[in-house]
């Protein structure tokens, strides 16, 4: 491949990402909940109620967990609901008829999730630091941001699996059904140690729990399991979810979807 | 294409600016002022813990500074003006607790060191050798570097002749009548007892076949009154609800177990609260009896080098294990008492079987949380509540002038009490404590057993050729009157004698000391089975296995029968309920109930 062709290809990826970003930014049904909900939740539960809730250190705990929540939103909705709707409306077919590589479409969505996630994370960090007096070592601020943003990998895989298996409008409902209970059961709102033992066991099966534990480890507020365990579970779950998604696309047959917008069979 | 080029370039620029802005913004976020991170070069005696989440004995407070000077807390508060040269420990992300107080222990062996190494800076002993008391008093009044927790104690306990408390082989002066109560209490005061502990126990709650003689109601009342006349607290050992409520109505100050036979009615719980009686539930020992694994889980989470041989031994000792779910009743009782406003004091009953000194305090906290106490209530029960209930001065709170007995724990304990095991530093009187167990050096020396078969065949008399010989063992060592005699006849050991009343657990028989000294353990790793030939009068007999250390605990047993014909008995060592049944100091072959004369023979006793 010549340098010119490589540059051309990079431009395609960059443009697809940029237009994906612009598209969701102009879509209030996506942008408002994914950007504003985590910030408003953190402002209310972490900053206003914060130190008076389950612990005086709650603002610091929630700083990490609401950031995970903030990255989970765009990842799940971009892939889960977004992909299903674009497939049903025929946009996906349209893109497949262009010479653009399929990977560009997927990477654009990942980039969009990172961009939105980063905006939410920064917002929560600023609220925590200046509203709730959260102080961390500099390495902790950076490591926390990095670990939390790495959450796009398992969450996008989960979104992709949901998107592959559900139709347009149903995908929104299904994504919400995954999103909110998982956030709660994974300890993103309050620590799971407050739950009954059976519910605590459920958390061990959820990617958001392991993602949150990795984030909490940086600020010494995790539950004491090993980093290796969390990374292993997240890795295995991500691969399994990608396989589920691939199987879903094959079953639905992306080619067949293409013929009649609105149909999936 | 040109438009595409420009957009592409523009999007890359936007990306770079956004990423730069993100990183730049992160760099502006607030960071702590520089101070030593916890765990490095721990300052002692004169220092401050800064910006820590503090549990002061009553409540959690964030961003506190605590200034320690000469073994005491000099000042505390948010953003103290501290001298420039004062060494600082950065408390960010950590919780500082007052040194824990275990409200129910029994002191022997390395108990006080084991306690301190797990953040228990004071113990409230509910029965020990009174000879320990004068030394304990001067040690606890001294502000100096120490390896032991401060000991406060009831000293000797009050019980009936042959009653609960007499089975441990420790000297006890039993009582028989109310008239002797005043003199008995005065004798305890003279010995140095800090309060009076009274046994109100007949064994019924634990369904024992052999029930204990117990003090009568009048004597218990007289003891409580005599203690109050001497301005001492009177606490009562109970395990059944009936005796618990009776002790409350008789004016007891505290109950040092929670009962397991029945769940308390709400109006009775209110009555206990109104009487101002505190309860030390000792959930750790109760939970372990019924197979709850909280204690073992804490052991599992703990670095090996922090655990002493005695802690391993007693925590793994399953000889109190029984079936049932009475531990649930115990938890429910604690829940109801707490809700009714009864003061709960954390206590473990360590180092009884199933518990370990110090380490079990952390399972006690988890069990209290499981019983429904919030984090601040759990920790108050283990600090300020214990100190107030037993009138222990200068301890249990982080307050100006109090002793600098402190535990720094990683993370946020308020949201999760099980974090108390993640200890960074323990200070006692302002001195940092070495947490590693030095106890391996003072642990019982365990001799290696020789290779090859180890058999006592009695062909050349009673000498087994290994170990330190066979001897008579009876309850006479604990004040009983049973008898036994040994003889070698026709190449076999003949054991004859009689079990008699006079001790709650009568026994008589023969013991084989398998180590180089009597009761010194030998290591039989690799051996799996105890095998012997026996015949006798058809009575039920028992093999008791004595391991290393943990004197005063009940040894694990396995039953066998000696019938009229010679028969081979094989007992897998793992059927002895103890942590490591290949560490053997002695094997006792004894008869217990029914009382009466007995005779049996042993031959070819082999550990293989």
Coordinates of C-alpha atoms in Angstrom, one line a residue, chain B residues 100-326:
Chain B
X100 CA -10.0 -1.9 69.1
X101 CA -11.2 -3.3 72.4
X102 CA -12.2 -7.0 72.6
X103 CA -14.9 -7.3 75.2
X104 CA -14.5 -11.0 75.9
X105 CA -11.2 -12.9 75.8
X106 CA -9.3 -15.4 78.0
X107 CA -5.7 -14.6 78.5
X108 CA -3.1 -17.3 78.2
X109 CA -0.1 -18.0 76.0
X110 CA 0.4 -15.3 73.4
X111 CA -3.1 -13.9 73.6
X112 CA -2.0 -10.3 74.3
X113 CA 0.5 -10.2 71.5
X114 CA -1.8 -11.8 69.0
X115 CA -4.5 -9.3 70.0
X116 CA -2.2 -6.2 69.5
X117 CA -0.9 -7.4 66.1
X118 CA -4.5 -7.3 64.8
X119 CA -5.3 -3.8 66.1
X120 CA -6.9 -4.9 69.4
X121 CA -5.0 -2.6 71.8
X122 CA -7.0 -3.5 74.9
X123 CA -8.7 -6.7 75.9
X124 CA -11.4 -7.2 78.5
X125 CA -10.6 -10.7 79.9
X126 CA -13.5 -12.6 81.4
X127 CA -11.6 -15.3 83.3
X128 CA -7.9 -15.9 83.7
X129 CA -5.2 -16.7 86.2
X130 CA -5.4 -14.0 88.9
X131 CA -1.6 -14.2 89.1
X132 CA -1.5 -12.2 85.8
X133 CA -3.3 -9.2 87.2
X134 CA -0.7 -7.2 89.1
X135 CA 1.7 -7.3 86.2
X136 CA -1.1 -6.3 83.8
X137 CA -2.0 -3.3 85.9
X138 CA 1.5 -1.8 85.9
X139 CA 1.9 -2.6 82.2
X140 CA -1.2 -0.8 81.1
X141 CA -0.5 2.3 83.2
X142 CA 2.9 2.6 81.6
X143 CA 3.3 4.6 78.4
X144 CA 6.1 2.7 76.7
X145 CA 6.8 0.5 73.7
X146 CA 5.1 -2.8 74.2
X147 CA 4.2 -5.9 72.3
X148 CA 1.1 -6.6 74.2
X149 CA -2.4 -5.3 74.4
X150 CA -3.5 -3.8 77.7
X151 CA -5.2 -6.3 79.9
X152 CA -8.3 -5.6 82.0
X153 CA -9.8 -8.6 83.7
X154 CA -12.4 -10.2 85.9
X155 CA -9.7 -12.5 87.1
X156 CA -11.2 -15.6 88.7
X157 CA -14.9 -16.4 87.9
X158 CA -17.7 -17.2 90.3
X159 CA -19.2 -20.6 89.8
X160 CA -20.6 -23.6 91.6
X161 CA -18.5 -26.6 92.6
X162 CA -18.0 -28.6 89.4
X163 CA -19.8 -25.8 87.5
X164 CA -18.9 -24.2 84.1
X165 CA -15.4 -22.7 84.4
X166 CA -13.9 -25.6 86.4
X167 CA -13.2 -27.8 83.4
X168 CA -10.3 -25.8 82.1
X169 CA -7.8 -26.9 84.7
X170 CA -7.4 -23.3 86.1
X171 CA -7.7 -22.7 89.8
X172 CA -11.3 -21.7 90.8
X173 CA -12.7 -21.1 94.2
X174 CA -16.3 -22.2 93.9
X175 CA -19.2 -20.8 95.9
X176 CA -22.1 -22.7 97.5
X177 CA -24.1 -20.1 99.4
X178 CA -25.1 -16.4 99.4
X179 CA -23.4 -15.8 102.7
X180 CA -19.9 -16.3 101.2
X181 CA -20.5 -13.8 98.3
X182 CA -19.2 -10.7 100.1
X183 CA -15.9 -12.3 101.2
X184 CA -15.5 -13.9 97.7
X185 CA -15.9 -10.5 96.0
X186 CA -13.5 -8.8 98.4
X187 CA -10.9 -11.5 97.7
X188 CA -11.2 -10.8 94.0
X189 CA -10.8 -7.1 94.5
X190 CA -7.7 -7.7 96.6
X191 CA -6.3 -10.0 93.8
X192 CA -6.8 -7.1 91.3
X193 CA -10.0 -8.1 89.5
X194 CA -11.4 -5.1 87.6
X195 CA -15.0 -6.4 87.7
X196 CA -16.8 -9.6 88.8
X197 CA -17.8 -12.3 86.4
X198 CA -20.5 -14.7 87.5
X199 CA -21.4 -18.0 85.8
X200 CA -25.2 -18.6 85.4
X201 CA -25.1 -21.8 83.3
X202 CA -26.4 -25.3 83.6
X203 CA -25.5 -26.4 80.0
X204 CA -29.2 -26.6 78.9
X205 CA -29.0 -24.1 76.1
X206 CA -26.3 -26.2 74.4
X207 CA -28.2 -29.4 75.0
X208 CA -25.4 -31.1 76.9
X209 CA -26.1 -34.6 78.2
X210 CA -24.0 -33.8 81.3
X211 CA -25.5 -30.8 82.8
X212 CA -23.4 -28.4 85.0
X213 CA -24.1 -27.7 88.6
X214 CA -25.0 -24.0 88.7
X215 CA -25.1 -21.2 91.2
X216 CA -28.5 -20.7 92.7
X217 CA -30.5 -17.5 92.2
X218 CA -29.8 -16.2 95.7
X219 CA -26.1 -16.6 95.4
X220 CA -26.0 -14.8 92.1
X221 CA -28.0 -12.0 93.6
X222 CA -25.7 -11.8 96.6
X223 CA -22.6 -11.7 94.3
X224 CA -24.1 -8.8 92.2
X225 CA -25.0 -6.9 95.4
X226 CA -21.5 -7.5 96.8
X227 CA -19.8 -6.4 93.6
X228 CA -21.9 -3.2 93.6
X229 CA -21.1 -2.6 97.3
X230 CA -17.4 -2.7 96.3
X231 CA -18.2 -0.4 93.4
X232 CA -17.4 -3.1 90.9
X233 CA -19.3 -4.1 87.9
X234 CA -21.0 -7.5 87.9
X235 CA -21.2 -9.3 84.5
X236 CA -22.9 -12.6 84.0
X237 CA -22.2 -15.5 81.7
X238 CA -25.5 -16.8 80.3
X239 CA -26.3 -18.9 77.2
X240 CA -30.1 -19.3 77.8
X241 CA -32.7 -16.6 77.7
X242 CA -34.3 -17.5 81.0
X243 CA -31.1 -17.0 83.0
X244 CA -30.3 -13.9 80.9
X245 CA -33.6 -12.2 81.9
X246 CA -33.2 -13.3 85.5
X247 CA -29.7 -11.8 85.6
X248 CA -31.1 -8.5 84.2
X249 CA -33.8 -8.4 86.9
X250 CA -31.2 -9.1 89.6
X251 CA -29.3 -6.0 88.6
X252 CA -26.4 -7.4 86.5
X253 CA -24.5 -4.7 84.7
X254 CA -23.8 -6.8 81.6
X255 CA -24.2 -10.2 80.0
X256 CA -21.1 -11.6 78.4
X257 CA -22.7 -13.9 75.8
X258 CA -25.9 -13.6 73.8
X259 CA -28.3 -16.5 74.3
X260 CA -29.0 -19.0 71.5
X261 CA -32.0 -21.0 72.7
X262 CA -34.7 -18.5 72.0
X263 CA -35.2 -15.1 70.2
X264 CA -36.0 -12.4 72.7
X265 CA -39.5 -10.7 72.6
X266 CA -39.5 -7.0 71.8
X267 CA -40.9 -6.0 75.2
X268 CA -38.1 -8.1 76.9
X269 CA -35.5 -6.4 74.8
X270 CA -36.9 -3.0 75.8
X271 CA -36.7 -4.2 79.5
X272 CA -33.0 -5.0 79.0
X273 CA -32.5 -1.6 77.5
X274 CA -34.3 0.2 80.3
X275 CA -32.2 -1.7 82.9
X276 CA -29.1 -0.2 81.2
X277 CA -27.6 -3.7 80.8
X278 CA -25.0 -4.1 78.1
X279 CA -24.5 -7.3 76.1
X280 CA -21.2 -8.8 74.8
X281 CA -22.7 -11.3 72.2
X282 CA -19.4 -13.2 71.3
X283 CA -20.9 -14.0 67.9
X284 CA -17.4 -15.2 66.7
X285 CA -17.4 -18.2 69.0
X286 CA -21.1 -18.9 68.5
X287 CA -20.8 -18.7 64.7
X288 CA -17.8 -21.0 64.5
X289 CA -19.6 -23.6 66.7
X290 CA -22.4 -23.8 64.1
X291 CA -20.1 -24.0 61.1
X292 CA -20.2 -20.4 60.0
X293 CA -17.0 -19.6 58.1
X294 CA -16.6 -15.9 58.7
X295 CA -13.6 -16.5 61.0
X296 CA -11.9 -18.8 58.5
X297 CA -12.5 -16.3 55.7
X298 CA -10.7 -13.6 57.7
X299 CA -7.8 -16.0 58.3
X300 CA -7.8 -16.7 54.5
X301 CA -7.5 -13.0 53.7
X302 CA -4.6 -12.5 56.1
X303 CA -0.9 -12.8 55.2
X304 CA 0.5 -16.0 56.6
X305 CA 3.4 -14.3 58.4
X306 CA 1.0 -12.3 60.5
X307 CA -0.7 -15.3 61.9
X308 CA 0.8 -17.0 65.0
X309 CA 0.8 -20.8 65.5
X310 CA -1.6 -20.3 68.3
X311 CA -4.0 -18.3 66.1
X312 CA -3.8 -21.0 63.4
X313 CA -4.3 -23.7 66.0
X314 CA -7.3 -22.3 67.8
X315 CA -9.1 -20.9 64.7
X316 CA -8.8 -24.3 62.9
X317 CA -9.8 -26.2 66.0
X318 CA -13.3 -27.6 65.3
X319 CA -13.8 -29.4 68.6
X320 CA -16.7 -27.0 69.5
X321 CA -18.4 -27.7 66.2
X322 CA -21.9 -28.9 66.3
X323 CA -24.9 -29.1 64.0
X324 CA -27.8 -26.6 64.2
X325 CA -28.7 -23.1 63.3
X326 CA -28.7 -21.5 66.7

